[in-house]
Amino acid sequence: MTEPSQRPVPTDAADVPLPDSHALIAKLERSVGLTDEDRGTLMGVMSQRRWVSSQVDLIREGDRPESVFLVTRGFACRYKILVDGQRHILGLLVPGDTCDLHVAILNRMDHSIAALTACEIVEIPRSTIVDLTSNHPRIAQALCWATLVEQGILREWLTNLGQRGADQRMAHLFCELLLRLQVVGLAGETACFLPLTQVHLADILGFSIVHANRTLQHLRFLGLVDLKHRHLKVPNLARLRNFCSFNPEYLHLSRRV
């Protein structure tokens, strides 16, 4: 990976879809009813944005974290590099996702975060996070919910790696990402922009690139998914979910009554 780009807008940014509504607000309102004042506060936090090019590190393992990154457009990832140079992607960040709400209390990063596509990001200072969590109770509750959802996704990914077969593992990932992108207005009922290459899929799912290719081709052969030209299409969503036993409860998209 390379250092953050100083260009205002990368040349590949035109391919990155714009959310129908502000992604972070759309996401947080799944957990709690925000007021107009809350929305205004969040918009103020996100007023300073910048673009980074694809394959650029936002922060690296061993760096001292000073702020929280928020993705407003594009796709980013958490990753670690093994001693043999192999990369494992630990999580995907889509618009509306933040990179570890309280990361600035740590001395050093234990993993790296990079842009997979051109990304529009906001760097939120530690002092702003303290203000949001101390003085805005509904925003604090919503941010806590987002952290718990992130932990739920990590648990499901661990289950995916440990207990599901290759085909089910990949199908489950597609089901999850389609739903996460629907929440922020970036997906239809059965289709979305999904710029994951077979290299990305291999690094996420613990496959070789050859195995990732074969698995994707098998899902296509079964008529479960069609991923090409950076777009995912699902001919029959209920069938795909049934194939991989996808249960969306770990995303906690229904408010507690």
mmCIF file of C-alpha atoms in Angstrom:
data_model
loop_
_atom_site.group_PDB
_atom_site.id
_atom_site.type_symbol
_atom_site.label_atom_id
_atom_site.label_comp_id
_atom_site.label_asym_id
_atom_site.label_seq_id
_atom_site.Cartn_x
_atom_site.Cartn_y
_atom_site.Cartn_z
ATOM 1 C CA MET A 1 0.000 0.000 0.000
ATOM 2 C CA THR A 2 1.028 3.604 -0.502
ATOM 3 C CA GLU A 3 0.769 6.856 1.379
ATOM 4 C CA PRO A 4 -2.487 8.896 1.236
ATOM 5 C CA SER A 5 -2.924 10.809 -2.000
ATOM 6 C CA GLN A 6 -3.021 14.585 -1.954
ATOM 7 C CA ARG A 7 -5.216 14.814 -5.076
ATOM 8 C CA PRO A 8 -8.641 16.318 -4.286
ATOM 9 C CA VAL A 9 -10.498 13.730 -6.382
ATOM 10 C CA PRO A 10 -8.802 10.548 -7.670
ATOM 11 C CA THR A 11 -9.307 9.654 -11.316
ATOM 12 C CA ASP A 12 -11.214 6.481 -10.364
ATOM 13 C CA ALA A 13 -13.648 8.323 -8.075
ATOM 14 C CA ALA A 14 -16.226 8.702 -10.846
ATOM 15 C CA ASP A 15 -16.971 4.968 -10.585
ATOM 16 C CA VAL A 16 -17.854 5.215 -6.893
ATOM 17 C CA PRO A 17 -21.630 5.576 -6.353
ATOM 18 C CA LEU A 18 -23.046 8.381 -4.236
ATOM 19 C CA PRO A 19 -25.435 7.237 -1.452
ATOM 20 C CA ASP A 20 -29.068 8.303 -1.908
ATOM 21 C CA SER A 21 -28.942 9.898 1.558
ATOM 22 C CA HIS A 22 -26.113 10.620 3.954
ATOM 23 C CA ALA A 23 -24.777 7.153 4.685
ATOM 24 C CA LEU A 24 -23.852 7.621 8.348
ATOM 25 C CA ILE A 25 -27.183 9.202 9.270
ATOM 26 C CA ALA A 26 -29.140 6.590 7.300
ATOM 27 C CA LYS A 27 -27.224 3.865 9.122
ATOM 28 C CA LEU A 28 -27.499 5.305 12.634
ATOM 29 C CA GLU A 29 -31.235 5.898 12.312
ATOM 30 C CA ARG A 30 -31.703 2.138 12.114
ATOM 31 C CA SER A 31 -30.966 2.067 15.830
ATOM 32 C CA VAL A 32 -32.455 5.235 17.313
ATOM 33 C CA GLY A 33 -34.641 8.175 16.320
ATOM 34 C CA LEU A 34 -32.328 11.112 15.674
ATOM 35 C CA THR A 35 -33.646 14.666 15.962
ATOM 36 C CA ASP A 36 -33.021 17.449 13.463
ATOM 37 C CA GLU A 37 -30.482 18.809 15.928
ATOM 38 C CA ASP A 38 -28.703 15.452 16.021
ATOM 39 C CA ARG A 39 -28.583 15.314 12.232
ATOM 40 C CA GLY A 40 -27.246 18.859 12.101
ATOM 41 C CA THR A 41 -24.532 17.963 14.591
ATOM 42 C CA LEU A 42 -23.479 14.957 12.516
ATOM 43 C CA MET A 43 -23.481 16.979 9.315
ATOM 44 C CA GLY A 44 -21.199 19.501 11.005
ATOM 45 C CA VAL A 45 -18.814 16.723 12.015
ATOM 46 C CA MET A 46 -18.682 15.522 8.416
ATOM 47 C CA SER A 47 -18.220 18.892 6.749
ATOM 48 C CA GLN A 48 -14.507 18.368 6.022
ATOM 49 C CA ARG A 49 -14.033 15.458 3.639
ATOM 50 C CA ARG A 50 -11.174 14.349 1.452
ATOM 51 C CA TRP A 51 -10.550 11.730 -1.197
ATOM 52 C CA VAL A 52 -7.919 9.028 -1.172
ATOM 53 C CA SER A 53 -7.049 6.808 -4.111
ATOM 54 C CA SER A 54 -7.602 3.067 -4.186
ATOM 55 C CA GLN A 55 -4.955 0.872 -2.532
ATOM 56 C CA VAL A 56 -3.916 3.699 -0.214
ATOM 57 C CA ASP A 57 -3.402 3.063 3.504
ATOM 58 C CA LEU A 58 -5.422 5.295 5.806
ATOM 59 C CA ILE A 59 -3.421 4.047 8.777
ATOM 60 C CA ARG A 60 -0.928 1.227 9.223
ATOM 61 C CA GLU A 61 -0.274 -1.402 11.839
ATOM 62 C CA GLY A 62 2.057 0.113 14.433
ATOM 63 C CA ASP A 63 0.936 3.698 13.781
ATOM 64 C CA ARG A 64 -0.307 5.822 16.662
ATOM 65 C CA PRO A 65 -4.020 6.554 16.066
ATOM 66 C CA GLU A 66 -5.110 10.149 16.628
ATOM 67 C CA SER A 67 -8.518 10.233 14.945
ATOM 68 C CA VAL A 68 -11.416 8.088 13.741
ATOM 69 C CA PHE A 69 -11.911 7.527 10.016
ATOM 70 C CA LEU A 70 -15.425 7.639 8.582
ATOM 71 C CA VAL A 71 -16.052 6.325 5.066
ATOM 72 C CA THR A 72 -18.633 8.438 3.220
ATOM 73 C CA ARG A 73 -18.089 7.035 -0.285
ATOM 74 C CA GLY A 74 -16.232 3.987 -1.553
ATOM 75 C CA PHE A 75 -15.018 0.767 0.049
ATOM 76 C CA ALA A 76 -12.206 0.317 2.565
ATOM 77 C CA CYS A 77 -10.898 -2.669 4.516
ATOM 78 C CA ARG A 78 -9.081 -3.725 7.653
ATOM 79 C CA TYR A 79 -6.184 -6.059 6.987
ATOM 80 C CA LYS A 80 -3.067 -7.704 8.350
ATOM 81 C CA ILE A 81 0.053 -8.792 6.479
ATOM 82 C CA LEU A 82 1.558 -12.127 7.524
ATOM 83 C CA VAL A 83 5.279 -12.783 7.736
ATOM 84 C CA ASP A 84 5.233 -14.408 4.265
ATOM 85 C CA GLY A 85 3.637 -11.292 2.768
ATOM 86 C CA GLN A 86 0.166 -12.766 2.463
ATOM 87 C CA ARG A 87 -2.711 -10.380 3.231
ATOM 88 C CA HIS A 88 -5.827 -11.291 5.182
ATOM 89 C CA ILE A 89 -8.777 -8.880 5.045
ATOM 90 C CA LEU A 90 -10.406 -8.732 8.483
ATOM 91 C CA GLY A 91 -13.385 -6.534 7.655
ATOM 92 C CA LEU A 92 -14.974 -4.352 5.000
ATOM 93 C CA LEU A 93 -15.955 -0.716 5.508
ATOM 94 C CA VAL A 94 -18.793 0.587 3.348
ATOM 95 C CA PRO A 95 -20.234 4.134 3.324
ATOM 96 C CA GLY A 96 -21.443 5.073 6.797
ATOM 97 C CA ASP A 97 -18.899 2.864 8.579
ATOM 98 C CA THR A 98 -16.355 4.213 11.040
ATOM 99 C CA CYS A 99 -12.972 2.727 11.860
ATOM 100 C CA ASP A 100 -13.059 1.917 15.583
ATOM 101 C CA LEU A 101 -14.906 4.616 17.496
ATOM 102 C CA HIS A 102 -12.499 4.678 20.447
ATOM 103 C CA VAL A 103 -9.303 3.747 18.595
ATOM 104 C CA ALA A 104 -7.541 6.931 19.752
ATOM 105 C CA ILE A 105 -7.227 5.547 23.285
ATOM 106 C CA LEU A 106 -4.810 2.918 21.959
ATOM 107 C CA ASN A 107 -1.070 3.439 21.806
ATOM 108 C CA ARG A 108 -0.552 1.632 18.487
ATOM 109 C CA MET A 109 -2.698 0.110 15.747
ATOM 110 C CA ASP A 110 -2.803 -3.693 15.699
ATOM 111 C CA HIS A 111 -3.929 -3.810 12.053
ATOM 112 C CA SER A 112 -3.974 -1.594 8.966
ATOM 113 C CA ILE A 113 -6.869 0.132 7.194
ATOM 114 C CA ALA A 114 -6.771 0.804 3.457
ATOM 115 C CA ALA A 115 -8.988 2.058 0.650
ATOM 116 C CA LEU A 116 -10.060 -0.732 -1.697
ATOM 117 C CA THR A 117 -11.574 1.782 -4.120
ATOM 118 C CA ALA A 118 -11.238 5.522 -4.306
ATOM 119 C CA CYS A 119 -12.716 6.649 -0.981
ATOM 120 C CA GLU A 120 -14.155 9.849 0.366
ATOM 121 C CA ILE A 121 -13.351 9.959 4.062
ATOM 122 C CA VAL A 122 -13.711 12.156 7.119
ATOM 123 C CA GLU A 123 -11.102 12.219 9.880
ATOM 124 C CA ILE A 124 -12.908 12.814 13.165
ATOM 125 C CA PRO A 125 -10.643 14.068 15.981
ATOM 126 C CA ARG A 126 -10.673 12.330 19.335
ATOM 127 C CA SER A 127 -12.055 15.489 20.982
ATOM 128 C CA THR A 128 -15.078 15.405 18.661
ATOM 129 C CA ILE A 129 -15.806 11.777 19.528
ATOM 130 C CA VAL A 130 -15.658 12.676 23.231
ATOM 131 C CA ASP A 131 -18.124 15.519 22.637
ATOM 132 C CA LEU A 132 -20.526 13.324 20.648
ATOM 133 C CA THR A 133 -20.534 10.572 23.252
ATOM 134 C CA SER A 134 -20.694 12.931 26.254
ATOM 135 C CA ASN A 135 -23.104 15.656 25.154
ATOM 136 C CA HIS A 136 -25.411 14.058 22.574
ATOM 137 C CA PRO A 137 -27.149 11.043 24.155
ATOM 138 C CA ARG A 138 -29.034 9.831 21.072
ATOM 139 C CA ILE A 139 -25.926 10.047 18.916
ATOM 140 C CA ALA A 140 -23.930 8.278 21.640
ATOM 141 C CA GLN A 141 -26.492 5.461 21.746
ATOM 142 C CA ALA A 142 -26.449 5.143 17.962
ATOM 143 C CA LEU A 143 -22.646 5.041 17.839
ATOM 144 C CA CYS A 144 -22.627 2.380 20.548
ATOM 145 C CA TRP A 145 -25.102 0.363 18.455
ATOM 146 C CA ALA A 146 -22.812 0.712 15.419
ATOM 147 C CA THR A 147 -19.892 -0.645 17.464
ATOM 148 C CA LEU A 148 -21.968 -3.630 18.596
ATOM 149 C CA VAL A 149 -23.012 -4.334 15.004
ATOM 150 C CA GLU A 150 -19.362 -4.268 13.976
ATOM 151 C CA GLN A 151 -18.614 -6.869 16.656
ATOM 152 C CA GLY A 152 -21.542 -8.968 15.432
ATOM 153 C CA ILE A 153 -20.162 -8.896 11.899
ATOM 154 C CA LEU A 154 -16.747 -9.999 13.159
ATOM 155 C CA ARG A 155 -18.317 -12.949 15.005
ATOM 156 C CA GLU A 156 -20.222 -13.959 11.891
ATOM 157 C CA TRP A 157 -17.076 -13.757 9.774
ATOM 158 C CA LEU A 158 -15.307 -16.033 12.260
ATOM 159 C CA THR A 159 -18.201 -18.483 12.005
ATOM 160 C CA ASN A 160 -18.014 -18.227 8.233
ATOM 161 C CA LEU A 161 -14.308 -19.082 8.167
ATOM 162 C CA GLY A 162 -14.561 -21.876 10.692
ATOM 163 C CA GLN A 163 -17.793 -23.688 9.947
ATOM 164 C CA ARG A 164 -19.113 -22.995 6.429
ATOM 165 C CA GLY A 165 -17.977 -24.598 3.213
ATOM 166 C CA ALA A 166 -16.392 -22.542 0.462
ATOM 167 C CA ASP A 167 -19.578 -21.976 -1.568
ATOM 168 C CA GLN A 168 -21.642 -21.090 1.502
ATOM 169 C CA ARG A 169 -18.868 -18.826 2.782
ATOM 170 C CA MET A 170 -18.845 -16.719 -0.384
ATOM 171 C CA ALA A 171 -22.633 -16.709 -0.717
ATOM 172 C CA HIS A 172 -22.978 -15.523 2.885
ATOM 173 C CA LEU A 173 -20.588 -12.632 2.244
ATOM 174 C CA PHE A 174 -22.659 -11.532 -0.766
ATOM 175 C CA CYS A 175 -25.879 -11.671 1.266
ATOM 176 C CA GLU A 176 -24.334 -9.542 4.005
ATOM 177 C CA LEU A 177 -22.895 -6.895 1.725
ATOM 178 C CA LEU A 178 -26.100 -6.563 -0.278
ATOM 179 C CA LEU A 179 -28.023 -5.874 2.930
ATOM 180 C CA ARG A 180 -25.438 -3.478 4.380
ATOM 181 C CA LEU A 181 -25.476 -1.475 1.147
ATOM 182 C CA GLN A 182 -29.283 -1.424 1.071
ATOM 183 C CA VAL A 183 -29.264 0.251 4.487
ATOM 184 C CA VAL A 184 -27.333 3.242 3.118
ATOM 185 C CA GLY A 185 -29.186 3.465 -0.177
ATOM 186 C CA LEU A 186 -26.501 1.867 -2.343
ATOM 187 C CA ALA A 187 -28.284 -1.319 -3.388
ATOM 188 C CA GLY A 188 -31.540 -2.417 -4.893
ATOM 189 C CA GLU A 189 -33.444 -5.451 -3.707
ATOM 190 C CA THR A 190 -31.221 -7.904 -5.566
ATOM 191 C CA ALA A 191 -28.329 -5.924 -7.084
ATOM 192 C CA CYS A 192 -25.562 -3.542 -6.061
ATOM 193 C CA PHE A 193 -22.257 -2.004 -7.068
ATOM 194 C CA LEU A 194 -19.624 -4.339 -5.599
ATOM 195 C CA PRO A 195 -16.028 -3.646 -6.651
ATOM 196 C CA LEU A 196 -14.521 -6.767 -5.077
ATOM 197 C CA THR A 197 -12.037 -8.608 -7.268
ATOM 198 C CA GLN A 198 -11.272 -12.288 -6.961
ATOM 199 C CA VAL A 199 -8.083 -11.289 -5.148
ATOM 200 C CA HIS A 200 -10.188 -9.417 -2.571
ATOM 201 C CA LEU A 201 -12.536 -12.382 -2.198
ATOM 202 C CA ALA A 202 -9.573 -14.704 -1.676
ATOM 203 C CA ASP A 203 -8.084 -12.414 0.983
ATOM 204 C CA ILE A 204 -11.434 -12.129 2.793
ATOM 205 C CA LEU A 205 -12.451 -15.779 2.690
ATOM 206 C CA GLY A 206 -9.073 -17.432 3.227
ATOM 207 C CA PHE A 207 -8.874 -18.897 -0.290
ATOM 208 C CA SER A 208 -6.224 -19.015 -2.928
ATOM 209 C CA ILE A 209 -7.085 -16.913 -5.974
ATOM 210 C CA VAL A 210 -7.665 -20.109 -7.960
ATOM 211 C CA HIS A 211 -10.056 -21.389 -5.282
ATOM 212 C CA ALA A 212 -11.884 -18.063 -5.210
ATOM 213 C CA ASN A 213 -12.317 -18.203 -8.977
ATOM 214 C CA ARG A 214 -13.632 -21.766 -8.888
ATOM 215 C CA THR A 215 -16.023 -20.989 -6.050
ATOM 216 C CA LEU A 216 -17.419 -17.932 -7.811
ATOM 217 C CA GLN A 217 -17.830 -19.881 -11.036
ATOM 218 C CA HIS A 218 -19.688 -22.619 -9.166
ATOM 219 C CA LEU A 219 -22.112 -20.091 -7.644
ATOM 220 C CA ARG A 220 -22.691 -18.733 -11.148
ATOM 221 C CA PHE A 221 -23.252 -22.282 -12.457
ATOM 222 C CA LEU A 222 -25.864 -22.835 -9.741
ATOM 223 C CA GLY A 223 -27.610 -19.629 -10.792
ATOM 224 C CA LEU A 224 -27.146 -18.050 -7.383
ATOM 225 C CA VAL A 225 -25.082 -14.952 -8.210
ATOM 226 C CA ASP A 226 -23.660 -13.002 -11.119
ATOM 227 C CA LEU A 227 -20.652 -10.805 -10.303
ATOM 228 C CA LYS A 228 -19.091 -8.996 -13.228
ATOM 229 C CA HIS A 229 -18.070 -5.474 -14.214
ATOM 230 C CA ARG A 230 -18.076 -4.523 -10.495
ATOM 231 C CA HIS A 231 -21.766 -5.267 -10.070
ATOM 232 C CA LEU A 232 -23.456 -8.073 -8.146
ATOM 233 C CA LYS A 233 -26.800 -9.473 -9.274
ATOM 234 C CA VAL A 234 -28.772 -12.073 -7.335
ATOM 235 C CA PRO A 235 -31.430 -13.829 -9.449
ATOM 236 C CA ASN A 236 -33.278 -15.232 -6.434
ATOM 237 C CA LEU A 237 -32.390 -13.712 -3.054
ATOM 238 C CA ALA A 238 -34.438 -16.171 -0.987
ATOM 239 C CA ARG A 239 -32.675 -19.076 -2.693
ATOM 240 C CA LEU A 240 -29.239 -17.559 -2.074
ATOM 241 C CA ARG A 241 -30.014 -16.931 1.595
ATOM 242 C CA ASN A 242 -31.318 -20.451 2.020
ATOM 243 C CA PHE A 243 -28.221 -21.872 0.315
ATOM 244 C CA CYS A 244 -25.877 -20.352 2.912
ATOM 245 C CA SER A 245 -28.298 -20.249 5.899
ATOM 246 C CA PHE A 246 -28.081 -16.465 6.028
ATOM 247 C CA ASN A 247 -29.772 -14.967 9.078
ATOM 248 C CA PRO A 248 -29.497 -11.153 9.150
ATOM 249 C CA GLU A 249 -30.142 -10.833 12.892
ATOM 250 C CA TYR A 250 -26.450 -10.234 13.604
ATOM 251 C CA LEU A 251 -26.735 -6.903 11.751
ATOM 252 C CA HIS A 252 -29.342 -5.720 14.303
ATOM 253 C CA LEU A 253 -31.329 -3.618 11.845
ATOM 254 C CA SER A 254 -34.532 -3.529 13.912
ATOM 255 C CA ARG A 255 -34.813 -1.030 16.750
ATOM 256 C CA ARG A 256 -35.272 -2.318 20.262
ATOM 257 C CA VAL A 257 -38.866 -1.578 21.361
#
